[in-house]
Amino acid sequence: MIAFTFSLLPKDKVSEHSASESKEVLTFKKNGTVCGRNLAELSPVTLEKFTPFSSSFRKALHSNYNSEKSSRFTSSRNSVDLSEKELPLRYSLYTLPYLLHQWWYSWLITYMIMYVGSMNLWLKRITTDNKTAASFIQIYGTVQVLSLVIAPIAGLIMDREVNKADDELDPKVRKLKKIKSGFWPMMFTTTCVTAILFARFFDNKAAVYASIVLITLFRSFLIAVSSAFLRIRFPAEHFNRLLGILSTVGACVTLLQFPLFVWEAKAAENVLWVNLFNLICTLIAYLNPLHLVIKPLQEYLIAKESKTNE
């Protein structure tokens, strides 16, 4: 290293004597004056400008490093692009399972709100005593607190079925069982609405009490089942957007309660037709849980989704 450094210095600044001429090797000269071994003072040496030596080996090494770094960056960027690529939302949104689930949720939440709104009309047909009507309202409000306890039951049922499906080795059978896990919770929820509608055909106190119990069960299951089914049935990256669309469309459909309320309030004879209309809409909602147990249909839908993912 020292020899290389001295080779870059000008000759008038540095000279090297052989060992035969003097015992002082690598003696510095400044303005022609020889400085001995015992240096008392050494003036600073100013280096002149010099041109560095070019190295072909260094150029090749630097070129290989840049090319390797560029290839690593390109491959890393490609892998990130592939990992970030996801299935378009339309492959989940414009499908039969989602459309059936959208109608199921929209109508059921519409009737849940409509039940409370039209309850006063029903109580007026049963009793003319305001205290009796007020007691029904108080009972309804008190029983709704039980929803906090009942709501997790639907999730526990679906989780148990999903855990059973995870034990299957065949991925096709596992997928079918996971989809089918939403059948009983959704069937029970829809049946509660149907039972409430049948109770509304009768103007007596027993029917009111029965409907209060049923609406509590129905209300507890509806929200839990609707969101859990989206997570099980559709890709995970679509869950948030599908849930937002589900809630938004459901909120728009709930506007239907106002014309139905006006129709029922106009005349006592209209009660029958409103209940029949509600019953027909509920029967259509049964298609959502029932299509889950039709195995050929589910196999066709899964095969179609797999082909789309490819």
Short mmCIF file of N, CA and C in Angstrom, two decimals, residues 47-118:
data_model
loop_
_atom_site.label_atom_id
_atom_site.label_comp_id
_atom_site.label_asym_id
_atom_site.label_seq_id
_atom_site.Cartn_x
_atom_site.Cartn_y
_atom_site.Cartn_z
N LEU A 47 0.23 17.31 -2.66
CA LEU A 47 0.19 16.38 -3.78
C LEU A 47 -0.27 17.10 -5.04
N GLU A 48 0.36 16.75 -6.14
CA GLU A 48 -0.06 17.31 -7.41
C GLU A 48 -1.24 16.52 -7.97
N LYS A 49 -1.84 17.09 -8.98
CA LYS A 49 -2.95 16.40 -9.61
C LYS A 49 -2.45 15.15 -10.33
N PHE A 50 -3.27 14.09 -10.25
CA PHE A 50 -2.88 12.86 -10.91
C PHE A 50 -4.13 12.19 -11.47
N THR A 51 -3.90 11.36 -12.43
CA THR A 51 -5.00 10.64 -13.08
C THR A 51 -5.04 9.23 -12.55
N PRO A 52 -6.18 8.79 -11.99
CA PRO A 52 -6.25 7.43 -11.44
C PRO A 52 -6.18 6.39 -12.55
N PHE A 53 -5.61 5.24 -12.20
CA PHE A 53 -5.50 4.14 -13.16
C PHE A 53 -6.86 3.48 -13.34
N SER A 54 -7.21 3.20 -14.57
CA SER A 54 -8.46 2.50 -14.85
C SER A 54 -8.23 0.99 -14.78
N SER A 55 -9.20 0.29 -14.22
CA SER A 55 -9.07 -1.15 -14.04
C SER A 55 -10.20 -1.84 -14.78
N SER A 56 -9.84 -2.70 -15.73
CA SER A 56 -10.86 -3.45 -16.48
C SER A 56 -11.59 -4.44 -15.59
N PHE A 57 -10.87 -4.98 -14.60
CA PHE A 57 -11.51 -5.92 -13.66
C PHE A 57 -12.58 -5.22 -12.84
N ARG A 58 -12.26 -3.97 -12.40
CA ARG A 58 -13.24 -3.22 -11.61
C ARG A 58 -14.47 -2.88 -12.44
N LYS A 59 -14.25 -2.52 -13.71
CA LYS A 59 -15.38 -2.21 -14.58
C LYS A 59 -16.28 -3.43 -14.76
N ALA A 60 -15.67 -4.59 -14.98
CA ALA A 60 -16.46 -5.81 -15.17
C ALA A 60 -17.23 -6.16 -13.91
N LEU A 61 -16.56 -6.01 -12.75
CA LEU A 61 -17.22 -6.31 -11.49
C LEU A 61 -18.38 -5.38 -11.23
N HIS A 62 -18.19 -4.08 -11.50
CA HIS A 62 -19.25 -3.10 -11.30
C HIS A 62 -20.42 -3.35 -12.25
N SER A 63 -20.11 -3.74 -13.48
CA SER A 63 -21.16 -4.01 -14.46
C SER A 63 -21.98 -5.23 -14.05
N ASN A 64 -21.29 -6.29 -13.57
CA ASN A 64 -22.01 -7.49 -13.13
C ASN A 64 -22.89 -7.19 -11.93
N TYR A 65 -22.40 -6.34 -11.01
CA TYR A 65 -23.18 -6.00 -9.82
C TYR A 65 -24.45 -5.24 -10.19
N ASN A 66 -24.31 -4.28 -11.13
CA ASN A 66 -25.48 -3.50 -11.54
C ASN A 66 -26.53 -4.37 -12.24
N SER A 67 -26.05 -5.29 -13.10
CA SER A 67 -26.99 -6.16 -13.81
C SER A 67 -27.70 -7.10 -12.85
N GLU A 68 -26.94 -7.63 -11.87
CA GLU A 68 -27.55 -8.53 -10.89
C GLU A 68 -28.56 -7.79 -10.03
N LYS A 69 -28.22 -6.55 -9.61
CA LYS A 69 -29.13 -5.74 -8.81
C LYS A 69 -30.39 -5.41 -9.58
N SER A 70 -30.22 -5.10 -10.89
CA SER A 70 -31.38 -4.77 -11.71
C SER A 70 -32.30 -5.97 -11.88
N SER A 71 -31.69 -7.17 -12.08
CA SER A 71 -32.50 -8.37 -12.24
C SER A 71 -33.25 -8.71 -10.96
N ARG A 72 -32.57 -8.52 -9.80
CA ARG A 72 -33.24 -8.79 -8.53
C ARG A 72 -34.40 -7.83 -8.33
N PHE A 73 -34.22 -6.57 -8.68
CA PHE A 73 -35.29 -5.58 -8.51
C PHE A 73 -36.47 -5.90 -9.43
N THR A 74 -36.15 -6.31 -10.68
CA THR A 74 -37.22 -6.63 -11.62
C THR A 74 -38.02 -7.84 -11.18
N SER A 75 -37.30 -8.90 -10.73
CA SER A 75 -38.00 -10.09 -10.26
C SER A 75 -38.82 -9.81 -9.02
N SER A 76 -38.28 -8.95 -8.13
CA SER A 76 -39.01 -8.60 -6.92
C SER A 76 -40.26 -7.81 -7.26
N ARG A 77 -40.14 -6.89 -8.21
CA ARG A 77 -41.30 -6.09 -8.60
C ARG A 77 -42.36 -6.95 -9.27
N ASN A 78 -41.92 -7.93 -10.08
CA ASN A 78 -42.88 -8.81 -10.73
C ASN A 78 -43.61 -9.68 -9.72
N SER A 79 -42.86 -10.16 -8.70
CA SER A 79 -43.50 -10.98 -7.67
C SER A 79 -44.50 -10.17 -6.88
N VAL A 80 -44.20 -8.90 -6.61
CA VAL A 80 -45.14 -8.04 -5.89
C VAL A 80 -46.39 -7.79 -6.72
N ASP A 81 -46.18 -7.59 -8.05
CA ASP A 81 -47.33 -7.36 -8.92
C ASP A 81 -48.24 -8.58 -8.95
N LEU A 82 -47.64 -9.79 -8.98
CA LEU A 82 -48.44 -11.00 -9.02
C LEU A 82 -49.19 -11.21 -7.72
N SER A 83 -48.51 -10.90 -6.61
CA SER A 83 -49.15 -11.09 -5.32
C SER A 83 -50.28 -10.10 -5.09
N GLU A 84 -50.12 -8.90 -5.66
CA GLU A 84 -51.15 -7.89 -5.47
C GLU A 84 -52.32 -8.06 -6.43
N LYS A 85 -52.16 -8.90 -7.46
CA LYS A 85 -53.23 -9.12 -8.41
C LYS A 85 -54.35 -9.89 -7.74
N GLU A 86 -55.56 -9.42 -7.86
CA GLU A 86 -56.70 -10.07 -7.23
C GLU A 86 -57.83 -10.20 -8.22
N LEU A 87 -58.78 -11.05 -7.87
CA LEU A 87 -59.93 -11.31 -8.72
C LEU A 87 -60.84 -10.08 -8.74
N PRO A 88 -61.31 -9.65 -9.92
CA PRO A 88 -62.20 -8.49 -9.98
C PRO A 88 -63.48 -8.73 -9.18
N LEU A 89 -64.05 -7.65 -8.66
CA LEU A 89 -65.23 -7.75 -7.81
C LEU A 89 -66.44 -8.29 -8.56
N ARG A 90 -66.49 -8.07 -9.86
CA ARG A 90 -67.68 -8.50 -10.62
C ARG A 90 -67.85 -10.02 -10.62
N TYR A 91 -66.75 -10.76 -10.41
CA TYR A 91 -66.86 -12.22 -10.39
C TYR A 91 -67.56 -12.72 -9.13
N SER A 92 -67.68 -11.89 -8.13
CA SER A 92 -68.47 -12.23 -6.94
C SER A 92 -69.81 -11.52 -6.93
N LEU A 93 -69.82 -10.29 -7.46
CA LEU A 93 -71.03 -9.46 -7.37
C LEU A 93 -72.13 -9.96 -8.30
N TYR A 94 -71.77 -10.32 -9.53
CA TYR A 94 -72.78 -10.74 -10.52
C TYR A 94 -72.89 -12.26 -10.57
N THR A 95 -73.17 -12.84 -9.43
CA THR A 95 -73.33 -14.29 -9.34
C THR A 95 -74.66 -14.62 -8.68
N LEU A 96 -75.14 -15.82 -8.94
CA LEU A 96 -76.41 -16.25 -8.36
C LEU A 96 -76.37 -16.28 -6.83
N PRO A 97 -75.31 -16.82 -6.20
CA PRO A 97 -75.30 -16.83 -4.72
C PRO A 97 -75.38 -15.44 -4.11
N TYR A 98 -74.67 -14.47 -4.71
CA TYR A 98 -74.72 -13.14 -4.10
C TYR A 98 -76.07 -12.46 -4.34
N LEU A 99 -76.64 -12.62 -5.52
CA LEU A 99 -77.93 -11.99 -5.80
C LEU A 99 -79.03 -12.55 -4.90
N LEU A 100 -79.01 -13.86 -4.69
CA LEU A 100 -79.99 -14.46 -3.77
C LEU A 100 -79.78 -13.97 -2.34
N HIS A 101 -78.51 -13.87 -1.96
CA HIS A 101 -78.22 -13.41 -0.60
C HIS A 101 -78.59 -11.93 -0.43
N GLN A 102 -78.41 -11.16 -1.50
CA GLN A 102 -78.77 -9.74 -1.44
C GLN A 102 -80.28 -9.57 -1.22
N TRP A 103 -81.07 -10.32 -1.96
CA TRP A 103 -82.52 -10.23 -1.78
C TRP A 103 -82.92 -10.74 -0.39
N TRP A 104 -82.32 -11.84 0.02
CA TRP A 104 -82.64 -12.41 1.34
C TRP A 104 -82.40 -11.40 2.45
N TYR A 105 -81.24 -10.77 2.43
CA TYR A 105 -80.91 -9.80 3.47
C TYR A 105 -81.79 -8.55 3.36
N SER A 106 -81.96 -8.05 2.14
CA SER A 106 -82.70 -6.80 1.95
C SER A 106 -84.15 -6.93 2.40
N TRP A 107 -84.79 -8.04 2.02
CA TRP A 107 -86.20 -8.18 2.39
C TRP A 107 -86.35 -8.43 3.89
N LEU A 108 -85.50 -9.27 4.45
CA LEU A 108 -85.64 -9.59 5.87
C LEU A 108 -85.40 -8.38 6.77
N ILE A 109 -84.42 -7.56 6.42
CA ILE A 109 -84.19 -6.37 7.24
C ILE A 109 -85.31 -5.35 7.02
N THR A 110 -85.90 -5.35 5.82
CA THR A 110 -87.04 -4.48 5.57
C THR A 110 -88.23 -4.87 6.45
N TYR A 111 -88.49 -6.17 6.53
CA TYR A 111 -89.62 -6.60 7.36
C TYR A 111 -89.34 -6.41 8.85
N MET A 112 -88.08 -6.54 9.25
CA MET A 112 -87.75 -6.31 10.66
C MET A 112 -88.11 -4.88 11.07
N ILE A 113 -87.82 -3.92 10.20
CA ILE A 113 -88.16 -2.53 10.49
C ILE A 113 -89.66 -2.31 10.36
N MET A 114 -90.26 -2.95 9.37
CA MET A 114 -91.69 -2.77 9.14
C MET A 114 -92.52 -3.38 10.27
N TYR A 115 -92.03 -4.43 10.90
CA TYR A 115 -92.75 -5.04 12.02
C TYR A 115 -92.93 -4.04 13.15
N VAL A 116 -91.85 -3.32 13.46
CA VAL A 116 -91.92 -2.33 14.55
C VAL A 116 -92.81 -1.16 14.14
N GLY A 117 -92.69 -0.73 12.87
CA GLY A 117 -93.46 0.43 12.43
C GLY A 117 -94.96 0.18 12.37
N SER A 118 -95.34 -1.05 12.02
CA SER A 118 -96.77 -1.36 11.88
C SER A 118 -97.35 -2.05 13.11
#
